[in-house]
PDB file of C-alpha atoms in Angstrom:
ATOM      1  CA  UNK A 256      -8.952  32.940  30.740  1.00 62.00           C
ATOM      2  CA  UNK A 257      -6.457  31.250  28.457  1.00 72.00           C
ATOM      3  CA  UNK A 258      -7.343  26.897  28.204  1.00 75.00           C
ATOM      4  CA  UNK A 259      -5.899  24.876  30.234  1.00 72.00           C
ATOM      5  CA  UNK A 260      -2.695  22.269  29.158  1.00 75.00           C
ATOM      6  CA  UNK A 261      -5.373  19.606  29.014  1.00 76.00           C
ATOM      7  CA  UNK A 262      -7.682  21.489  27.306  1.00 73.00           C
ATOM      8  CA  UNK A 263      -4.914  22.000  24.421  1.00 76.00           C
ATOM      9  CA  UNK A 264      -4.130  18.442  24.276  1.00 78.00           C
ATOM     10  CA  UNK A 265      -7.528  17.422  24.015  1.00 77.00           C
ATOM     11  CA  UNK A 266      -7.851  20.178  21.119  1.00 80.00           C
ATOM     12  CA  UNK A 267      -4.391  19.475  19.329  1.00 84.00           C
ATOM     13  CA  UNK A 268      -6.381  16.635  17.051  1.00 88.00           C
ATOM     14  CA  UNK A 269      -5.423  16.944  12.881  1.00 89.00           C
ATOM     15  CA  UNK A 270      -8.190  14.812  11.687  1.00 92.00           C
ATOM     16  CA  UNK A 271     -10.901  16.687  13.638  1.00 90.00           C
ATOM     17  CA  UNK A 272      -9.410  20.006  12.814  1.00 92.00           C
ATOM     18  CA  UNK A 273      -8.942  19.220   9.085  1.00 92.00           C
ATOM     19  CA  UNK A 274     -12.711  17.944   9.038  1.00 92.00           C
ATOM     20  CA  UNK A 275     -13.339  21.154  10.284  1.00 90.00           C
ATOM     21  CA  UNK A 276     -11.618  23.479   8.681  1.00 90.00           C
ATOM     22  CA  UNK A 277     -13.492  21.780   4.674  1.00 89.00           C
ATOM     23  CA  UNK A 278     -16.848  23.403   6.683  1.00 86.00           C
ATOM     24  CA  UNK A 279     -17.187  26.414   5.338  1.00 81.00           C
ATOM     25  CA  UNK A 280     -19.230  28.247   6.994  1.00 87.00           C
ATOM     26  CA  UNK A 281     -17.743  30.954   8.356  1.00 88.00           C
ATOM     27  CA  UNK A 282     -18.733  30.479  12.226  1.00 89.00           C
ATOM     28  CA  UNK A 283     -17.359  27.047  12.259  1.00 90.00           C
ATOM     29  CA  UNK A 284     -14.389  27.877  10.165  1.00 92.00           C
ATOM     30  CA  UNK A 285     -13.712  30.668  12.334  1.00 92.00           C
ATOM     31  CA  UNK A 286     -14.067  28.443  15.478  1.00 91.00           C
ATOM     32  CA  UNK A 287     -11.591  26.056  14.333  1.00 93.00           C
ATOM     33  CA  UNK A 288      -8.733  28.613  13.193  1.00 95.00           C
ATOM     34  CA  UNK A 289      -9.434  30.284  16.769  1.00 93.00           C
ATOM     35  CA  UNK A 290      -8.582  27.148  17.805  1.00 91.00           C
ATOM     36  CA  UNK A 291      -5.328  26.462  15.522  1.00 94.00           C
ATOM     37  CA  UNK A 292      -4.055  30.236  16.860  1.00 94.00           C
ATOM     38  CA  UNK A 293      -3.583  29.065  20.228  1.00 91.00           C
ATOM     39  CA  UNK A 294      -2.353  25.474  19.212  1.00 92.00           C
ATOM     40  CA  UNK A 295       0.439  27.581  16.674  1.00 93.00           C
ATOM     41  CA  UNK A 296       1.826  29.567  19.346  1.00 91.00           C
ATOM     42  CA  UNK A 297       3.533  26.393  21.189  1.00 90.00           C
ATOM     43  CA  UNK A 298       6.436  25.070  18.989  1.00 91.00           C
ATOM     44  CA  UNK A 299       6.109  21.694  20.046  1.00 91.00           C
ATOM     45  CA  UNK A 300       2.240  21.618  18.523  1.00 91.00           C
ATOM     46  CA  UNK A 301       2.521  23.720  16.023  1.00 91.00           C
ATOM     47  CA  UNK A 302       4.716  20.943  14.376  1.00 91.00           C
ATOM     48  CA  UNK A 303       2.259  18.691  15.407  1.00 92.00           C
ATOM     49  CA  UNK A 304      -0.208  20.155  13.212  1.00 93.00           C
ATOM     50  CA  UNK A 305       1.517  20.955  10.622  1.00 93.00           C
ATOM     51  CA  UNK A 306      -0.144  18.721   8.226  1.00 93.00           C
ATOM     52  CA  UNK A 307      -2.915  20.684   8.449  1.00 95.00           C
ATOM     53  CA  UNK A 308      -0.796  23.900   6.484  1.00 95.00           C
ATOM     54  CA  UNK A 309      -2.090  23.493   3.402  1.00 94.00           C
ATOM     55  CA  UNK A 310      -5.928  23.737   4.529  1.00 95.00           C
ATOM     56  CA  UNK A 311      -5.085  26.606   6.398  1.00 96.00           C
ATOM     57  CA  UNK A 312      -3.826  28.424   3.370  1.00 96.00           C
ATOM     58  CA  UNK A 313      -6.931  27.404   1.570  1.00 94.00           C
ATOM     59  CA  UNK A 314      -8.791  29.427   3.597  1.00 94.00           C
ATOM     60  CA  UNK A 315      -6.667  32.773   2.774  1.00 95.00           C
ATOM     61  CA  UNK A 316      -9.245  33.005  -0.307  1.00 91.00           C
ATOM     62  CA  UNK A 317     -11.830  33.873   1.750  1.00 91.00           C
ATOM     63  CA  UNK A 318     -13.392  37.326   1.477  1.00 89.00           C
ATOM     64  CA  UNK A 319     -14.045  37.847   4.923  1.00 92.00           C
ATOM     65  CA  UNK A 320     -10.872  39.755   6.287  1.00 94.00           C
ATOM     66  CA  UNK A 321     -10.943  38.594   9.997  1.00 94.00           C
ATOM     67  CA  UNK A 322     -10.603  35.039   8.907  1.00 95.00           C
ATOM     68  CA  UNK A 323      -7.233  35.902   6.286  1.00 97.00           C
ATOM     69  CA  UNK A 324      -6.351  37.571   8.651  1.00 97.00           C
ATOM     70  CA  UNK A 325      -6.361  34.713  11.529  1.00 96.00           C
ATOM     71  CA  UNK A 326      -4.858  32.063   8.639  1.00 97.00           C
ATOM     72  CA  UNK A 327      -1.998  34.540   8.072  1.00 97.00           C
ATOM     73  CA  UNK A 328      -1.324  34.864  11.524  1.00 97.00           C
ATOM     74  CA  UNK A 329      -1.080  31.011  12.025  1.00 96.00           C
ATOM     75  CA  UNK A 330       0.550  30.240   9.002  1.00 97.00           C
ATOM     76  CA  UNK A 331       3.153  33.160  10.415  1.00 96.00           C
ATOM     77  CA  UNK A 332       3.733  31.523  13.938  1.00 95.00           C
ATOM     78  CA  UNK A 333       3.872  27.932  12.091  1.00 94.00           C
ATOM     79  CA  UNK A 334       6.506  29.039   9.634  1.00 94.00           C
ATOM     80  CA  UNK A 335       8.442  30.890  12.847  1.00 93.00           C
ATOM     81  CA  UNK A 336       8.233  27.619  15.008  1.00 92.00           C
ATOM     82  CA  UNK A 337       9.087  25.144  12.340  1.00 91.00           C
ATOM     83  CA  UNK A 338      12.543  23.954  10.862  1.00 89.00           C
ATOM     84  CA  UNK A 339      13.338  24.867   7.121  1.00 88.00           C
ATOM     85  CA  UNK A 340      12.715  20.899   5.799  1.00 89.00           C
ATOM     86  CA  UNK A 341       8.985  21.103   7.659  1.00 91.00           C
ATOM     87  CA  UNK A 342       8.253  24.277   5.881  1.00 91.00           C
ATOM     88  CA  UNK A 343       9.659  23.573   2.600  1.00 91.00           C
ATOM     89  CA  UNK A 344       7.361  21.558   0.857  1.00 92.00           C
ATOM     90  CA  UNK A 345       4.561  24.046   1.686  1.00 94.00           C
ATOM     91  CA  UNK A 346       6.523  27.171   0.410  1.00 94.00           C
ATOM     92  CA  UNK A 347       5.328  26.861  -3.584  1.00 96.00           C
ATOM     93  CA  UNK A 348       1.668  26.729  -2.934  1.00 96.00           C
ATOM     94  CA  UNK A 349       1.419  29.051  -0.055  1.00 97.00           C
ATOM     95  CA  UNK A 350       3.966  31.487  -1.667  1.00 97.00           C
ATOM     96  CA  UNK A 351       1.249  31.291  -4.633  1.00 97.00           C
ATOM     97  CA  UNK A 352      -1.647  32.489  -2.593  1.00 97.00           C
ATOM     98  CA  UNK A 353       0.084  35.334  -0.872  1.00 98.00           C
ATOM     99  CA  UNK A 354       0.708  37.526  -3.875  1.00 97.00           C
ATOM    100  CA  UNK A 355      -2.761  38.144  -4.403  1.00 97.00           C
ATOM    101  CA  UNK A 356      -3.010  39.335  -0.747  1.00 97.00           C
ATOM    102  CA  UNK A 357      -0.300  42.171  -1.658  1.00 97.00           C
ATOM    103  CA  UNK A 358      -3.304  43.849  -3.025  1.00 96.00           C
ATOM    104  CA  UNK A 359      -5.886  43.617  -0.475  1.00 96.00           C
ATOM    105  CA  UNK A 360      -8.061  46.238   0.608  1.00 95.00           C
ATOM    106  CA  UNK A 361      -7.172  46.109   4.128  1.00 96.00           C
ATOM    107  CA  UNK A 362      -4.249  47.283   5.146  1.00 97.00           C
ATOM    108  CA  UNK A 363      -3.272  44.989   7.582  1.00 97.00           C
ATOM    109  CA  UNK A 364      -4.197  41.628   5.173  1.00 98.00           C
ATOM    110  CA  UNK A 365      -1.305  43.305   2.710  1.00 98.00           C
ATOM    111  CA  UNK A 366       1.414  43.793   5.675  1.00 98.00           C
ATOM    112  CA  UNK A 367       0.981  40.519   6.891  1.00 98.00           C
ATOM    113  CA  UNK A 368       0.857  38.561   3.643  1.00 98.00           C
ATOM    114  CA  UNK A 369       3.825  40.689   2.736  1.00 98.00           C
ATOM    115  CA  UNK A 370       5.675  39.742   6.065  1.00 98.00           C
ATOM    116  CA  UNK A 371       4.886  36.266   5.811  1.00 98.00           C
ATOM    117  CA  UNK A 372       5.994  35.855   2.303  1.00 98.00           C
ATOM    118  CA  UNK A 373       9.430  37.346   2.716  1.00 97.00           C
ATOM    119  CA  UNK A 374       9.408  34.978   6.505  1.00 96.00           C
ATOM    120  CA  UNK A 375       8.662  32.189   3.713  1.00 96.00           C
ATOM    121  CA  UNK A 376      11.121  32.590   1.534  1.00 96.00           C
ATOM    122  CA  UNK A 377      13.987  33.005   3.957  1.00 95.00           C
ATOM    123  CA  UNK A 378      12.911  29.826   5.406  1.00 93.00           C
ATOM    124  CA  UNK A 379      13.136  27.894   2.021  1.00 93.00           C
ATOM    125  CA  UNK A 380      16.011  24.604   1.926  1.00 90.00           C
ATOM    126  CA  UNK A 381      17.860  25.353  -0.824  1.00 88.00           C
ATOM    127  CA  UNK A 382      16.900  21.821  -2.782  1.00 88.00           C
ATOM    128  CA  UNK A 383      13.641  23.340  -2.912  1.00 89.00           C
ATOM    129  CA  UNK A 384      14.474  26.896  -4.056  1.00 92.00           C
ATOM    130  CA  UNK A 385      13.738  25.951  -7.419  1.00 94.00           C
ATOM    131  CA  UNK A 386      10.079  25.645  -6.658  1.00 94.00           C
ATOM    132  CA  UNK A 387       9.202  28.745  -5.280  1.00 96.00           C
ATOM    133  CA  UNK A 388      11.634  30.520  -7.680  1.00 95.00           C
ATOM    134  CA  UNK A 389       8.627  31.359 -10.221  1.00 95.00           C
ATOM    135  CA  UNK A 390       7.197  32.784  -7.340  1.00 97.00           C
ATOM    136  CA  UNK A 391       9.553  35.112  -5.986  1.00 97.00           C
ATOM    137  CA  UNK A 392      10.318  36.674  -9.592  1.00 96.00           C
ATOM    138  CA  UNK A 393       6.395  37.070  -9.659  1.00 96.00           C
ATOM    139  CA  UNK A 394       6.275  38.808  -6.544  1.00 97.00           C
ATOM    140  CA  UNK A 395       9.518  41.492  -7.543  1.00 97.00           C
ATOM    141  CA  UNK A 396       7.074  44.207  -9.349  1.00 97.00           C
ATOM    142  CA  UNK A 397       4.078  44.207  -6.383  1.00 97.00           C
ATOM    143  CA  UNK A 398       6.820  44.584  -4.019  1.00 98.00           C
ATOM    144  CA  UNK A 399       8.277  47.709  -5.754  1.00 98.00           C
ATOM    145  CA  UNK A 400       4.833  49.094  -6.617  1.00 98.00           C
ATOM    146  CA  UNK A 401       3.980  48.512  -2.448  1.00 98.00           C
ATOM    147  CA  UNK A 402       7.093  50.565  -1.824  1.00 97.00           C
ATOM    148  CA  UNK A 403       4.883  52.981  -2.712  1.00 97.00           C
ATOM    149  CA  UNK A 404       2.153  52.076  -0.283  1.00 97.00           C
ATOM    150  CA  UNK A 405       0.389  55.097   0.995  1.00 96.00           C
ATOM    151  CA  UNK A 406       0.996  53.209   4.972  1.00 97.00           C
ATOM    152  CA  UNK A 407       4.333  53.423   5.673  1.00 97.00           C
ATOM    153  CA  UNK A 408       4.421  49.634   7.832  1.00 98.00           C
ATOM    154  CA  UNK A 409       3.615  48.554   4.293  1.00 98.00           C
ATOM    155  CA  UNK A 410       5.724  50.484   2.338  1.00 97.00           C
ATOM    156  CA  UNK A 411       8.594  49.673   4.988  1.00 97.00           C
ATOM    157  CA  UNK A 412       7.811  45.665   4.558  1.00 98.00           C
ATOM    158  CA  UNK A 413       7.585  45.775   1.233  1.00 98.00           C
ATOM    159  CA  UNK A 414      11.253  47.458   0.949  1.00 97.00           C
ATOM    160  CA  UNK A 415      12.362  44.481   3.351  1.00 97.00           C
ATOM    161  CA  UNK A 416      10.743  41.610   1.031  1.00 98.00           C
ATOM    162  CA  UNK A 417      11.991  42.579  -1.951  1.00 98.00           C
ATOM    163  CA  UNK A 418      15.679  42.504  -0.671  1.00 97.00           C
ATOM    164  CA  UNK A 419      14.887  38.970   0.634  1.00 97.00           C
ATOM    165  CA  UNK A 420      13.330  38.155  -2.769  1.00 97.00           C
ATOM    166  CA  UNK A 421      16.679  39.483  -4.238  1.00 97.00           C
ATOM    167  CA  UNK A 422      18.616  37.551  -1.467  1.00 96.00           C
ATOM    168  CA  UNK A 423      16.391  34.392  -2.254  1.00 96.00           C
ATOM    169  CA  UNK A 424      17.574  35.192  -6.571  1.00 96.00           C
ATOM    170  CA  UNK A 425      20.905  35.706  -5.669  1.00 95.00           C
ATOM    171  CA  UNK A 426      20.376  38.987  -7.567  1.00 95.00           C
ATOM    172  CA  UNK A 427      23.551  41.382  -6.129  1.00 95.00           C
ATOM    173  CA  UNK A 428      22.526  44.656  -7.646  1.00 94.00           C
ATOM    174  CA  UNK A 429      18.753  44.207  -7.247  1.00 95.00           C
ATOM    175  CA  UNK A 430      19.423  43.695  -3.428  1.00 96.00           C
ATOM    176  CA  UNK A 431      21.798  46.976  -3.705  1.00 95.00           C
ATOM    177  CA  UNK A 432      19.384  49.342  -5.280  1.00 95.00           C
ATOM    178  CA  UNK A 433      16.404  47.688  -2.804  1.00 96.00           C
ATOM    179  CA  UNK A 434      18.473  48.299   0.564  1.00 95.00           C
ATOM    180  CA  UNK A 435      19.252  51.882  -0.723  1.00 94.00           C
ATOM    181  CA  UNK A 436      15.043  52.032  -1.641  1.00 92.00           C
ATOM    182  CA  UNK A 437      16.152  53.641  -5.157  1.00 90.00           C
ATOM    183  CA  UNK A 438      12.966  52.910  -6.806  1.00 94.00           C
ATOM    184  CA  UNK A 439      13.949  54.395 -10.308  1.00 93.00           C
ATOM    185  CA  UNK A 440      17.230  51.993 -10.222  1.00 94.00           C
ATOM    186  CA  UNK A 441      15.181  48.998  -9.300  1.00 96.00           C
ATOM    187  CA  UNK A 442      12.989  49.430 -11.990  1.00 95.00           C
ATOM    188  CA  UNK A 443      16.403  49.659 -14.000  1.00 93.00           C
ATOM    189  CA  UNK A 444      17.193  46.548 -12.383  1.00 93.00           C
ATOM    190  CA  UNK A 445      14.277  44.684 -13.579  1.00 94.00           C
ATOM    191  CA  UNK A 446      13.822  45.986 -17.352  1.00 92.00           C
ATOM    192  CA  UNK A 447      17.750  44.523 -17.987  1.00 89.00           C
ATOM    193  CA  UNK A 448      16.475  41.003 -17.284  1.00 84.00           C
ATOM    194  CA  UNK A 449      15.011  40.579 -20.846  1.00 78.00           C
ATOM    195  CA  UNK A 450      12.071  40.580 -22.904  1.00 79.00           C
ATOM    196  CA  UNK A 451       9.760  37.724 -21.827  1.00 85.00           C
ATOM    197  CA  UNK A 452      10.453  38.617 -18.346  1.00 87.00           C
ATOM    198  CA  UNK A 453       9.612  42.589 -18.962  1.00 87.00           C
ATOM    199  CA  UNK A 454       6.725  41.445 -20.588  1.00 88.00           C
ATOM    200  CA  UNK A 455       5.299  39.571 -17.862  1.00 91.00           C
ATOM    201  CA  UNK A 456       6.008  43.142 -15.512  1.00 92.00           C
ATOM    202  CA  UNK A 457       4.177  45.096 -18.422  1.00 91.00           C
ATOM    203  CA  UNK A 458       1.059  42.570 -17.876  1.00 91.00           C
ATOM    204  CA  UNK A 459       1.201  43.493 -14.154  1.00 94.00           C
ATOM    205  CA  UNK A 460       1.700  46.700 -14.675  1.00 95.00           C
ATOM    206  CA  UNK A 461      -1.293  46.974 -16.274  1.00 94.00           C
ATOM    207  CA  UNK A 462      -3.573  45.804 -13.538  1.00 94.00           C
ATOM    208  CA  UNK A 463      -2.084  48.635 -11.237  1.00 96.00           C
ATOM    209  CA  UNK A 464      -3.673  51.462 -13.341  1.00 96.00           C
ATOM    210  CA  UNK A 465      -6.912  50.566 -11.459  1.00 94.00           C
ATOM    211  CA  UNK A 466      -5.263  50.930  -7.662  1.00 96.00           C
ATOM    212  CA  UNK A 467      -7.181  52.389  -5.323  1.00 95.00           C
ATOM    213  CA  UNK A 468      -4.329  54.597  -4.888  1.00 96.00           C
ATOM    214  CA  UNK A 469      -2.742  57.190  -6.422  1.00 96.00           C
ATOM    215  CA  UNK A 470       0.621  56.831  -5.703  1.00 96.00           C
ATOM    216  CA  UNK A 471       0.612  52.844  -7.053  1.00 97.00           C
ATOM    217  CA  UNK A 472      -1.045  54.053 -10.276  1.00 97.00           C
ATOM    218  CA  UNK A 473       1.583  56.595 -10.939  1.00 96.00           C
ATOM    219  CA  UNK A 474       4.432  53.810  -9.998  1.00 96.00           C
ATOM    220  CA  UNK A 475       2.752  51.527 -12.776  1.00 97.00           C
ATOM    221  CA  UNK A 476       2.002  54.488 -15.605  1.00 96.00           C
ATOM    222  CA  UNK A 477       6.192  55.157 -14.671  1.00 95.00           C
ATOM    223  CA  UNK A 478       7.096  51.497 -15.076  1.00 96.00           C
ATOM    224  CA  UNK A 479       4.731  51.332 -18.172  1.00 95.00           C
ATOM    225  CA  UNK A 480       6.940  54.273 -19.804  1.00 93.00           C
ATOM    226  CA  UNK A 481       9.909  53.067 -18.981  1.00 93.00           C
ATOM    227  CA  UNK A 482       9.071  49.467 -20.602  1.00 91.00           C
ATOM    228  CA  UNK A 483       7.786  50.751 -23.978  1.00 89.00           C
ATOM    229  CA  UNK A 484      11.266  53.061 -24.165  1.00 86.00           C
ATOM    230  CA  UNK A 485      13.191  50.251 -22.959  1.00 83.00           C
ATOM    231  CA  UNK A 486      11.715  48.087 -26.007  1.00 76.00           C
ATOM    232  CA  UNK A 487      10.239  50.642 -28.063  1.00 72.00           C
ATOM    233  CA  UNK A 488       9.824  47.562 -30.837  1.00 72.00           C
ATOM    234  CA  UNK A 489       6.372  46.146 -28.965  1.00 72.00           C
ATOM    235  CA  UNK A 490       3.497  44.730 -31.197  1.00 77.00           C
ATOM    236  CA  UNK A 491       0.788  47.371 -32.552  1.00 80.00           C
ATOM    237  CA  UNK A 492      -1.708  45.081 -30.445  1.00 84.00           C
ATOM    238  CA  UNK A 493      -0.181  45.532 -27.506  1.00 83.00           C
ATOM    239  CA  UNK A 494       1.206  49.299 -27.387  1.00 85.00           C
ATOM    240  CA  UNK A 495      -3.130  49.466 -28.286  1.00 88.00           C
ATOM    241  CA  UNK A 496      -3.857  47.244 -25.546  1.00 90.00           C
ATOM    242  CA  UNK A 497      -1.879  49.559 -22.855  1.00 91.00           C
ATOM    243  CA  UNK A 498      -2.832  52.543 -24.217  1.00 92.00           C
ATOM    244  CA  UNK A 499      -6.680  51.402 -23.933  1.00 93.00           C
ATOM    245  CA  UNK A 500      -5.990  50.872 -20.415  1.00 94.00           C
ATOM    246  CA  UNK A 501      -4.263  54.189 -19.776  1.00 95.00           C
ATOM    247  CA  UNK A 502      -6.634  56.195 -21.606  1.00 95.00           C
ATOM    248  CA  UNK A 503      -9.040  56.412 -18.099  1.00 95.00           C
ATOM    249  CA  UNK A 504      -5.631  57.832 -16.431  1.00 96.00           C
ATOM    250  CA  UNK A 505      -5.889  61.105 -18.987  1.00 95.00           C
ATOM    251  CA  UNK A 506      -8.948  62.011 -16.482  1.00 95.00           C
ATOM    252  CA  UNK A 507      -7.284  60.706 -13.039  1.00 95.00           C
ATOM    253  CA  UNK A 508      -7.624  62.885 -10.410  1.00 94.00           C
ATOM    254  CA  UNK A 509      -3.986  62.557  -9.379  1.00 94.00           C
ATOM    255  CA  UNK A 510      -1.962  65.481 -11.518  1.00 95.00           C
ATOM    256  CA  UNK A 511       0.991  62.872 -12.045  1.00 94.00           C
ATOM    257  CA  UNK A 512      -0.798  60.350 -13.096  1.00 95.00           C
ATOM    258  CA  UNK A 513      -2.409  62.529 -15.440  1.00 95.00           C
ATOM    259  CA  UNK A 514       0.843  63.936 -17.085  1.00 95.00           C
ATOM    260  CA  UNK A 515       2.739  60.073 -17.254  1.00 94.00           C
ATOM    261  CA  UNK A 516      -0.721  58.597 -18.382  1.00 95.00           C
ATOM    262  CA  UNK A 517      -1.046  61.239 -21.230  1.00 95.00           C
ATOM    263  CA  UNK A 518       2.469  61.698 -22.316  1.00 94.00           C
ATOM    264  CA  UNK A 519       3.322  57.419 -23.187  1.00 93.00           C
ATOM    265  CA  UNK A 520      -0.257  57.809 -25.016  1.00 93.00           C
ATOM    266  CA  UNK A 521       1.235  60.779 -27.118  1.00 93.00           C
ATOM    267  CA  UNK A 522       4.520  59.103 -27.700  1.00 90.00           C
ATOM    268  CA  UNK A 523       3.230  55.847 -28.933  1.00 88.00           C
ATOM    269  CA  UNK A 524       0.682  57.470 -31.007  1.00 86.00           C
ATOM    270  CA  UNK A 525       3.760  59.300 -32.768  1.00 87.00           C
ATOM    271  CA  UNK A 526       5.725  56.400 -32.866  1.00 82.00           C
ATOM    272  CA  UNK A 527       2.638  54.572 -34.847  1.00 77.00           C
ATOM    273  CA  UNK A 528       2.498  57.375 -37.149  1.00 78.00           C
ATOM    274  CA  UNK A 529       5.517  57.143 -38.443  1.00 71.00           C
ATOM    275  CA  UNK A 530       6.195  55.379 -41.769  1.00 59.00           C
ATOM    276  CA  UNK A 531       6.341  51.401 -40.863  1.00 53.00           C
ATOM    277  CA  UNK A 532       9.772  51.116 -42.361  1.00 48.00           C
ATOM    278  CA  UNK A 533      11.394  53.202 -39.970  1.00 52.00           C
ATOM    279  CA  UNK A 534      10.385  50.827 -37.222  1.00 50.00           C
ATOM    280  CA  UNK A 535      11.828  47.654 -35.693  1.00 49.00           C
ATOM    281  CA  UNK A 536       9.758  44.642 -36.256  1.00 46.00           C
ATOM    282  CA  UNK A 537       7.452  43.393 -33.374  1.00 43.00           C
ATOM    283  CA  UNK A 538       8.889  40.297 -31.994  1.00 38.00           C
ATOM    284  CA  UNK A 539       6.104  38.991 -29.934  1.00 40.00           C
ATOM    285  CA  UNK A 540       2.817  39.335 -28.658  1.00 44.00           C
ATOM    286  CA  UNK A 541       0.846  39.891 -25.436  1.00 47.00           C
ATOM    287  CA  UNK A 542       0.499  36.841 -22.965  1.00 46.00           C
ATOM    288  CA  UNK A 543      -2.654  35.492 -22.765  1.00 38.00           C
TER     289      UNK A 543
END
């Protein structure tokens, strides 16, 4: 039996929710962000409580799935029901803890933080842009890599997002080769954008060599080959630090992964062997 109008009034209280919602315990908590779903599906209260979004994204770093998935499904509806200058100041710190979500174990925690950060973005003033920009270029290489995503609702958002994210960037051929899903032209796309920036996609890369699944790994071994060859002039350190990390992916049980995995290894360990003056200076090192 859904509650009553009263009983929503009565409920539709910030400073009781917000005391609330810094319990955590996990009954309580879930109590109160049962209560925030119903309160975030009427416009007209959802704005009323929206000084209680940036608790509610707190709680998306929570391990217990049910509950992300209830504070994505508010934050969602409160995004959908509120006007661009309400949402706005929220967008940097909530775009911030959706990208770890991309990588979730459940399925449905990854669409929906996927969903609601490309929702996000769109709904961004453009005064503000500038604040979530960081964000957005952060999110580019998950989004690719998801593309990949063995469920296709995933793979399918992810395709969507990243065109927003190019949208959002004002980035005409990134949105071109996105639309048309050309995943070997995207990555393209994001090696011309320079050095530091490539860098920062090799360190991400990186962390995808330990995906769950197959199909990611081999998207970040392929990215990881195409970096080095894009700037074959890398530091010794780190062309030892990514070969370390591949070196598990000689064994993987995926035949691709194996082959890509194996073959940058045996490049880079010819390109080290040759005489140093035949090489290109290293210009910088790994991030910390």
């Amino acid at each position: 039996m859904p509650p009553t109008e009263e009983v929503l009034k009565k409920l539709c209280n910030p400073a009781v929710l917000r005391r609330f919602l810094k319990i955590r315990r996990l009954p309580i908590l879930w109590l109160v962000l049962r209560g925030l779903d119903l309160l975030s599906r009427r416009p007209e209260m959802a704005r009323e409580i929206q000084v209680l979004l940036p608790d509610v994204t707190e709680t998306l770093q929570f391990t217990n799935k049910h509950t992300v998935l209830m504070a994505l499904n508010i934050l969602n509806k409160m995004v959908t029901h509120l006007r661009k200058r309400e949402t706005s100041p929220f967008a940097p710190d909530l775009s911030k803890k959706l990208l770890p979500l991309f990588n979730h174990v459940s399925n449905e925690v990854r669409e929906c933080s996927i969903l609601l950060f490309k929702d996000l973005i769109e709904a961004v003033v453009w005064w503000q842009k500038a604040d979530v920009k960081k964000n957005v270029h952060r999110g580019l290489l998950p989004l690719l890599f998801r593309m990949s995503d063995e469920t296709p609702s995933i793979a399918q958002a992810s395709g969507e997002a990243l065109i927003a994210c190019a949208r959002f960037l004002k980035w005409k051929k990134l949105k071109q080769q996105a639309k048309r899903k050309k995943k070997v032209d995207i990555k393209d796309c994001l090696l011309k954008q320079g050095r530091r920036r490539v860098d920062d996609y090799l360190y991400q890369s990186v962390l995808y060599l330990r995906d769950s699944q197959a199909s990611l790994r081999c998207e970040a071994v392929e990215f990881i080959g195409l970096a080095l060859q894009h700037f074959n002039n890398q530091s010794e350190e780190k062309v030892n630090v990514i070969c370390t990390a591949l070196e598990p992916l000689q064994n993987d049980a995926h035949p691709s992964v194996r082959s890509a995995a194996t073959g940058i290894i045996q490049r880079q360990q010819r390109q080290q062997a040759e005489p140093a003056r035949s090489r290109p200076a290293a210009l910088f090192c790994w991030p910390c």
